[in-house]
XYZ file of C-alpha atoms in Angstrom:
502
model
C 11.494 32.724 -34.135
C 9.227 33.098 -31.138
C 8.531 29.963 -29.099
C 5.359 29.502 -27.036
C 5.500 27.250 -23.983
C 2.892 25.699 -21.694
C 3.116 24.060 -18.284
C 1.189 21.101 -16.901
C 1.486 18.913 -13.828
C 1.731 15.186 -13.292
C 1.627 13.192 -10.067
C 3.639 10.031 -9.634
C 3.111 7.421 -6.937
C 6.519 6.448 -5.599
C 7.284 2.805 -4.993
C 6.380 1.880 -1.443
C 9.477 2.054 0.697
C 9.888 -0.554 3.414
C 11.746 0.732 6.445
C 12.495 -0.998 9.724
C 13.404 0.306 13.148
C 14.242 -1.325 16.459
C 11.913 -0.622 19.349
C 12.602 -1.747 22.880
C 11.544 -0.935 26.391
C 10.806 -2.169 29.866
C 7.111 -2.637 30.525
C 6.293 -2.253 34.202
C 3.518 -4.228 35.821
C 0.952 -1.996 37.594
C 1.507 -2.056 41.366
C -1.895 -3.579 42.154
C -1.200 -6.722 40.067
C 0.491 -9.930 41.250
C 3.953 -10.878 40.020
C 4.361 -12.523 36.626
C 5.051 -16.254 36.573
C 4.816 -16.912 32.811
C 4.134 -14.733 29.778
C 1.598 -16.281 27.400
C 2.052 -13.802 24.576
C 3.057 -10.248 23.744
C 1.467 -8.270 20.910
C 2.186 -4.738 19.727
C 0.181 -2.110 17.870
C 2.028 0.650 15.986
C 0.999 4.257 15.474
C 3.372 6.343 13.377
C 3.415 9.782 11.794
C 5.679 10.801 8.906
C 7.039 14.090 7.582
C 9.163 14.515 4.422
C 12.105 16.938 4.289
C 15.442 17.236 2.457
C 15.530 13.781 0.878
C 14.354 11.964 3.993
C 11.125 10.921 5.649
C 11.159 11.418 9.407
C 8.957 9.134 11.501
C 7.796 9.506 15.088
C 5.757 6.722 16.570
C 4.897 4.497 19.454
C 4.201 0.820 19.992
C 1.512 -0.084 22.474
C 2.381 -3.506 23.839
C -0.148 -5.820 25.422
C 1.228 -8.569 27.672
C -1.026 -11.531 28.517
C 0.463 -13.550 31.362
C -0.129 -15.985 34.196
C 0.632 -14.654 37.671
C 2.238 -16.494 40.574
C -1.209 -17.455 41.887
C -2.115 -19.149 38.589
C -4.513 -16.441 37.393
C -4.520 -15.123 33.815
C -4.195 -11.366 33.495
C -2.850 -8.686 31.138
C -1.473 -5.147 31.096
C -0.492 -2.567 28.483
C 2.428 -0.170 28.156
C 3.936 1.932 25.366
C 7.421 2.483 23.954
C 8.273 5.347 21.605
C 10.632 5.306 18.628
C 12.074 7.735 16.096
C 13.400 6.831 12.711
C 14.363 8.364 9.372
C 14.576 6.890 5.888
C 16.233 8.186 2.745
C 13.528 8.707 0.105
C 14.405 10.188 -3.264
C 12.561 13.442 -3.918
C 11.329 13.866 -0.334
C 10.488 17.495 0.335
C 7.660 19.968 0.630
C 6.028 18.749 -2.607
C 5.784 15.152 -1.388
C 2.710 13.673 0.281
C 3.505 10.793 2.629
C 1.401 8.130 4.318
C 3.035 5.638 6.671
C 1.588 2.451 8.117
C 3.433 0.249 10.592
C 3.380 -3.139 12.244
C 5.622 -4.791 14.812
C 7.179 -8.222 14.338
C 9.844 -10.501 15.796
C 8.963 -9.539 19.362
C 11.318 -10.958 21.978
C 10.672 -10.642 25.692
C 12.261 -11.447 29.039
C 10.677 -11.338 32.507
C 12.701 -9.197 34.897
C 12.159 -9.708 38.666
C 8.488 -10.631 38.136
C 7.473 -6.981 37.850
C 8.857 -5.931 34.495
C 9.006 -7.370 31.001
C 11.829 -6.310 28.717
C 10.591 -6.294 25.102
C 12.415 -5.832 21.839
C 10.868 -5.875 18.407
C 11.193 -4.729 14.822
C 8.829 -2.027 13.648
C 8.177 -2.506 9.936
C 6.875 0.612 8.182
C 5.445 0.920 4.680
C 6.064 4.456 3.414
C 3.704 5.426 0.605
C 4.440 8.702 -1.101
C 3.524 10.693 -4.173
C 5.335 13.596 -5.778
C 3.946 16.262 -8.084
C 6.124 17.579 -10.894
C 5.728 20.452 -13.329
C 6.453 19.811 -16.986
C 7.246 22.668 -19.391
C 6.634 21.935 -23.062
C 6.874 23.881 -26.307
C 3.366 24.275 -27.646
C 4.054 26.273 -30.843
C 6.638 28.328 -32.760
C 5.999 31.176 -35.238
C 8.042 29.785 -38.131
C 6.161 29.102 -41.345
C 8.593 26.456 -42.602
C 8.721 24.510 -39.333
C 7.405 20.951 -39.252
C 6.049 19.841 -35.873
C 4.969 16.521 -34.486
C 2.270 16.838 -31.833
C 1.032 14.116 -29.525
C -2.043 13.808 -27.336
C -1.837 11.779 -24.138
C -3.876 11.172 -21.005
C -2.068 12.292 -17.865
C -3.164 11.590 -14.300
C -2.627 13.960 -11.417
C -3.836 14.376 -7.850
C -6.565 16.968 -7.575
C -6.819 16.920 -3.837
C -5.829 15.103 -0.650
C -8.523 14.639 1.970
C -7.823 13.523 5.533
C -10.341 12.804 8.228
C -10.630 11.127 11.606
C -13.521 8.773 12.311
C -14.543 8.145 15.915
C -16.361 4.858 16.558
C -18.458 4.250 19.665
C -20.337 0.965 19.452
C -21.688 -1.770 21.680
C -20.802 -5.373 20.868
C -22.329 -8.516 22.292
C -20.456 -11.597 23.351
C -21.868 -14.448 21.192
C -24.697 -16.296 22.955
C -22.834 -19.586 22.671
C -19.954 -18.218 24.750
C -19.664 -17.477 28.495
C -19.971 -13.889 29.673
C -16.926 -11.707 30.105
C -15.255 -10.950 33.394
C -12.270 -9.013 32.030
C -10.947 -7.955 28.614
C -7.388 -9.226 28.250
C -6.531 -8.226 24.712
C -8.131 -6.720 21.630
C -6.535 -6.318 18.244
C -8.115 -4.757 15.171
C -7.399 -3.478 11.693
C -9.422 -1.628 9.083
C -10.419 -2.629 5.569
C -11.657 -0.186 2.923
C -14.445 -1.973 1.030
C -15.650 0.753 -1.324
C -14.999 4.363 -2.270
C -17.648 6.293 -4.196
C -17.500 9.801 -5.586
C -20.401 12.169 -5.996
C -20.541 15.891 -6.569
C -18.651 17.611 -3.736
C -18.219 14.480 -1.596
C -16.347 11.203 -1.191
C -18.113 8.256 0.456
C -15.820 5.734 2.160
C -17.144 2.459 3.547
C -15.245 -0.294 5.282
C -15.019 -2.760 8.142
C -13.177 -2.964 11.428
C -11.959 -6.551 11.876
C -11.388 -7.484 15.525
C -10.145 -10.305 17.684
C -11.195 -10.026 21.356
C -9.589 -12.194 24.046
C -11.267 -12.139 27.440
C -11.355 -13.794 30.837
C -14.731 -15.458 31.198
C -16.978 -16.185 34.157
C -16.712 -19.907 33.370
C -13.914 -21.092 35.682
C -13.572 -24.382 33.775
C -12.777 -22.446 30.550
C -11.433 -19.077 31.710
C -9.767 -17.987 28.471
C -12.137 -17.172 25.610
C -11.905 -15.268 22.342
C -14.048 -14.386 19.346
C -13.795 -12.519 16.058
C -16.043 -9.608 15.176
C -16.526 -7.372 12.157
C -17.988 -3.885 12.510
C -18.909 -1.705 9.501
C -18.047 1.983 9.323
C -18.693 4.755 6.850
C -17.615 8.352 6.395
C -18.488 11.190 4.032
C -15.611 13.518 3.227
C -16.646 16.870 1.721
C -14.615 17.919 -1.310
C -14.786 21.051 -3.403
C -13.195 19.506 -6.486
C -14.193 15.832 -6.691
C -16.428 14.642 -9.531
C -18.076 11.251 -10.218
C -15.451 10.397 -12.880
C -12.479 10.792 -10.538
C -10.607 7.807 -9.121
C -9.924 7.836 -5.384
C -7.148 5.876 -3.693
C -8.054 5.419 -0.024
C -6.008 4.287 2.982
C -7.071 3.844 6.574
C -5.344 3.159 9.844
C -6.496 2.636 13.419
C -4.543 4.539 16.040
C -6.683 4.164 19.150
C -8.713 1.193 20.360
C -10.358 0.384 23.660
C -12.835 -2.329 24.634
C -14.503 -2.362 28.065
C -17.225 -4.466 29.656
C -20.465 -2.551 30.146
C -21.308 -1.991 33.799
C -24.936 -2.976 33.328
C -24.320 -6.254 31.478
C -21.290 -8.546 31.226
C -22.227 -9.760 27.746
C -22.076 -6.217 26.302
C -18.698 -4.776 25.314
C -18.143 -1.047 24.766
C -15.885 -0.292 21.803
C -14.091 3.021 21.296
C -11.830 3.497 18.280
C -10.285 6.254 16.175
C -9.535 5.765 12.490
C -7.465 7.885 10.154
C -8.688 8.035 6.555
C -6.607 9.466 3.717
C -8.073 9.880 0.229
C -6.115 10.846 -2.889
C -8.463 12.220 -5.552
C -6.981 11.319 -8.945
C -8.092 12.972 -12.150
C -7.121 12.178 -15.730
C -6.939 14.774 -18.468
C -5.676 14.934 -22.042
C -2.679 17.091 -22.837
C -1.193 17.922 -26.224
C 2.530 18.506 -26.471
C 5.256 18.725 -29.112
C 7.256 15.535 -29.576
C 9.627 16.728 -32.293
C 10.302 19.584 -34.706
C 12.533 20.498 -37.632
C 12.803 23.307 -40.144
C 12.977 23.041 -43.931
C 15.273 26.064 -44.099
C 17.296 26.265 -40.876
C 19.063 23.868 -38.550
C 17.456 23.792 -35.122
C 18.646 22.855 -31.665
C 15.715 20.919 -30.242
C 15.886 20.246 -26.482
C 13.904 17.323 -25.095
C 12.920 16.204 -21.623
C 11.962 12.689 -20.567
C 9.255 12.341 -17.941
C 7.865 9.258 -16.275
C 5.209 8.672 -13.696
C 3.624 5.763 -11.874
C -0.076 5.621 -12.596
C -2.500 3.981 -10.139
C -4.791 1.541 -11.974
C -6.496 -0.513 -9.266
C -7.111 -0.428 -5.530
C -9.158 -3.143 -3.826
C -9.294 -5.560 -0.904
C -9.859 -9.269 -1.569
C -9.856 -12.522 0.387
C -7.218 -15.236 0.286
C -6.874 -18.538 2.123
C -3.746 -20.464 2.994
C -3.272 -23.697 4.925
C -0.179 -24.564 6.917
C 1.101 -27.299 9.210
C 2.740 -26.281 12.482
C 4.913 -28.565 14.596
C 5.369 -27.739 18.277
C 9.045 -28.358 19.223
C 10.112 -31.080 21.658
C 11.383 -28.428 24.081
C 7.769 -27.472 24.847
C 4.934 -29.547 26.315
C 2.615 -31.196 23.793
C -0.724 -29.597 22.928
C -3.833 -30.831 24.678
C -6.096 -28.101 23.287
C -5.419 -24.883 21.403
C -7.116 -21.982 23.147
C -6.353 -19.171 20.690
C -3.989 -18.147 17.929
C -2.803 -14.748 16.660
C -1.044 -14.555 13.289
C 0.475 -11.930 11.020
C 1.675 -12.505 7.415
C 4.928 -11.105 6.024
C 4.806 -11.021 2.213
C 8.100 -11.946 0.523
C 7.024 -11.868 -3.143
C 3.870 -10.959 -5.047
C 3.658 -12.052 -8.676
C 0.830 -10.657 -10.811
C -0.881 -12.684 -13.516
C -4.174 -12.369 -15.369
C -6.853 -11.465 -12.783
C -4.818 -12.799 -9.858
C -1.717 -12.350 -7.716
C 0.419 -15.207 -6.396
C 1.867 -14.631 -2.920
C 4.421 -16.289 -0.736
C 5.983 -15.327 2.553
C 6.156 -16.158 6.243
C 3.256 -16.428 8.657
C 4.298 -15.202 12.113
C 2.123 -16.751 14.827
C 1.569 -17.154 18.546
C -0.365 -20.147 19.857
C -1.782 -20.200 23.359
C -2.670 -23.744 24.398
C -3.360 -26.014 27.330
C -1.041 -28.928 28.096
C -0.595 -31.547 30.836
C 1.869 -29.070 32.396
C -0.639 -26.182 32.334
C -1.140 -23.172 30.067
C 1.633 -22.670 27.490
C 2.443 -20.555 24.453
C 4.516 -21.057 21.350
C 5.722 -18.340 18.952
C 7.056 -19.231 15.540
C 6.868 -18.788 11.811
C 5.881 -20.988 8.907
C 6.182 -20.436 5.131
C 2.964 -20.025 3.165
C 1.661 -19.611 -0.369
C -1.642 -18.079 -1.409
C -3.549 -16.783 -4.407
C -5.561 -13.542 -4.421
C -8.029 -13.024 -7.263
C -8.794 -9.535 -8.569
C -10.295 -8.780 -11.975
C -8.219 -6.349 -14.017
C -4.769 -7.402 -12.776
C -2.263 -8.162 -15.546
C 1.257 -9.551 -15.439
C 2.896 -6.204 -16.249
C 1.394 -4.451 -13.235
C 3.605 -3.238 -10.422
C 1.897 -4.638 -7.320
C 1.879 -3.453 -3.709
C 0.226 -5.499 -0.987
C -0.826 -5.219 2.618
C -2.038 -8.458 4.217
C -3.847 -9.102 7.500
C -5.148 -12.327 9.023
C -8.871 -12.019 9.636
C -9.158 -15.284 11.570
C -7.501 -18.664 12.109
C -9.130 -22.073 12.386
C -7.155 -25.060 13.594
C -7.362 -28.709 14.443
C -5.063 -31.296 15.928
C -3.279 -32.038 19.192
C 0.054 -33.379 20.327
C 2.786 -31.758 18.212
C 1.226 -31.421 14.759
C -1.383 -28.734 14.177
C -3.216 -27.936 10.902
C -4.187 -24.292 10.522
C -6.282 -22.405 7.973
C -5.616 -18.661 7.744
C -8.251 -16.398 6.178
C -6.583 -13.180 5.007
C -7.653 -9.748 3.817
C -5.303 -8.663 1.015
C -5.217 -4.986 0.073
C -3.904 -4.709 -3.492
C -2.701 -1.612 -5.286
C -1.712 -1.992 -8.944
C 0.373 0.560 -10.857
C 1.611 1.075 -14.414
C 4.831 2.907 -15.203
C 4.274 5.426 -17.994
C 6.738 7.699 -19.744
C 6.824 10.334 -22.466
C 9.310 12.636 -24.147
C 8.505 16.226 -25.077
C 10.182 19.225 -26.648
C 11.162 21.650 -23.905
C 12.900 24.299 -26.045
C 13.764 25.159 -29.661
C 16.570 27.466 -30.817
C 17.747 28.434 -34.274
C 21.426 27.760 -34.989
C 21.775 30.234 -37.882
C 22.828 27.417 -40.219
C 20.842 26.452 -43.273
C 19.207 23.051 -43.388
C 20.710 20.618 -45.934
C 18.721 20.479 -49.167
C 18.857 17.534 -51.546
C 17.754 18.346 -55.067
C 16.419 15.790 -57.475
C 15.085 12.303 -56.873
C 16.340 10.018 -54.106
C 15.382 6.384 -53.678
C 15.687 5.278 -50.045
C 15.417 1.709 -48.757
C 13.997 1.800 -45.235
C 15.941 0.282 -42.332
C 12.710 -0.884 -40.695
C 11.085 0.611 -37.613
C 11.330 4.159 -38.959
C 8.249 6.321 -38.968
C 7.185 8.417 -41.920
C 8.060 11.422 -39.775
C 11.655 10.177 -39.312
C 12.120 9.783 -43.066
C 10.689 13.214 -43.860
C 12.929 14.793 -41.235
C 16.039 13.004 -42.553
C 15.540 14.417 -46.043
C 14.254 17.878 -44.957
C 10.925 17.476 -46.652
C 7.353 17.338 -45.447
C 5.155 14.432 -44.418
C 2.674 15.356 -47.137
C 5.392 15.173 -49.786
C 6.542 11.706 -48.634
C 2.982 10.411 -48.607
C 2.143 12.002 -51.962
C 4.862 10.101 -53.830
C 4.554 6.943 -51.711
C 0.805 6.385 -51.304
C 1.344 2.802 -50.050
C 3.516 3.877 -47.119
C 2.194 3.276 -43.596
C 2.899 5.101 -40.367
C 5.967 2.897 -39.925
C 7.983 1.852 -42.957
C 8.692 -1.821 -43.504
C 12.300 -3.021 -43.656
C 13.680 -2.764 -47.198
C 10.683 -0.788 -48.430
C 11.609 1.417 -51.420
C 10.672 5.058 -50.761
C 10.783 7.810 -53.329
C 12.025 11.177 -52.052
C 11.436 14.213 -54.288
C 13.811 17.129 -53.659
């Protein structure tokens, strides 16, 4: 017997791996600046690269810290400095056939002022490692035995056609809102990217999104020196592709790794933005394959080898809005709030539960409040639990969900010790389905004859058996079983009487 085999590929998205690393360093104040009296807040922006090898993913990155502080003369100022880190994470299947994308954020930042000229910082870098692995599947497609009975199956299989990476450089002018005082100095700018749509056309991928920014600046109004505003800036990029077609699905990720905002020399209400974005697109294609699920011979016993394969199929990728409201209490150890000047917040998702067309979230909201008090400018860092609901059509309760959440803006009210806050969030949702299949990978003859039952057999089905299973048990053909049992369905009912002709 001669066996013919065929090979096809699948691509599975691995579950996102969360990895954490400690980053610490001493941030030195530039020599031209006055000594630090009080730190108002410290924020960090992570840039990380990842390489897979030998069952691990190796990460090299840096955290760019921004320190906003009050100096010994009572002026508000800021400076930036970077700390590098290296980290590795065990990831099953990591190697040359794995594609990895890593996105990081820094949380739980602690800081101490050292001699007025340095700030010792320590924080936790949280990294989401997204990976996909291609695998080759070998299946028996046919065998040249006239008496062999084969069960074939057709299934849709998804695989990655192509990975496309690109860097987008943004140079744009922004205006300080007319209702706000003009800028004297940029103290802090934070931003993240949101992919809004991905379209495919012949030979190109069109990615559109927004840069969401918070800009904190020192104003020319001495009675209200600290000012901030939120801004959203659209971006778009066309990625050429030799293989993409309009029917392909594209999973897109983006990350900002460089950001600068300066005041234009010619006008203090114009801000010059420079940013670099990384865009990664996975072009997914779905095709039908036909493979052998089972086989037996009417004359000879066979050794049939089977292989089980599974893969994680990407169903949905979108960014939606969600709102949560929280109450924050300033502790007695700090002065009471006269007026909140600004707030920076970052959500940490603990659980995400999918339901029909929505996902229920809960976690911790990490925040820093900068506020004025009778004792002067103060800050308070803390965390508060939150719950939220993100709506997305097409989500079902059996989906495996991955989320990335960012706070677009905060609005707040209250004074004293109790503050009410509304957080508007951008929630990036990826939904996956775990699929599996079993195929025949090899067939060998044993040299033994298949058992043959002569005469008439009446069999009472156990229930759950297919017509194929019954035919195989009695070494007959599907056509024979159906011929003498015309009422039989694809799956026999429990206790059903089946006539087997030998």
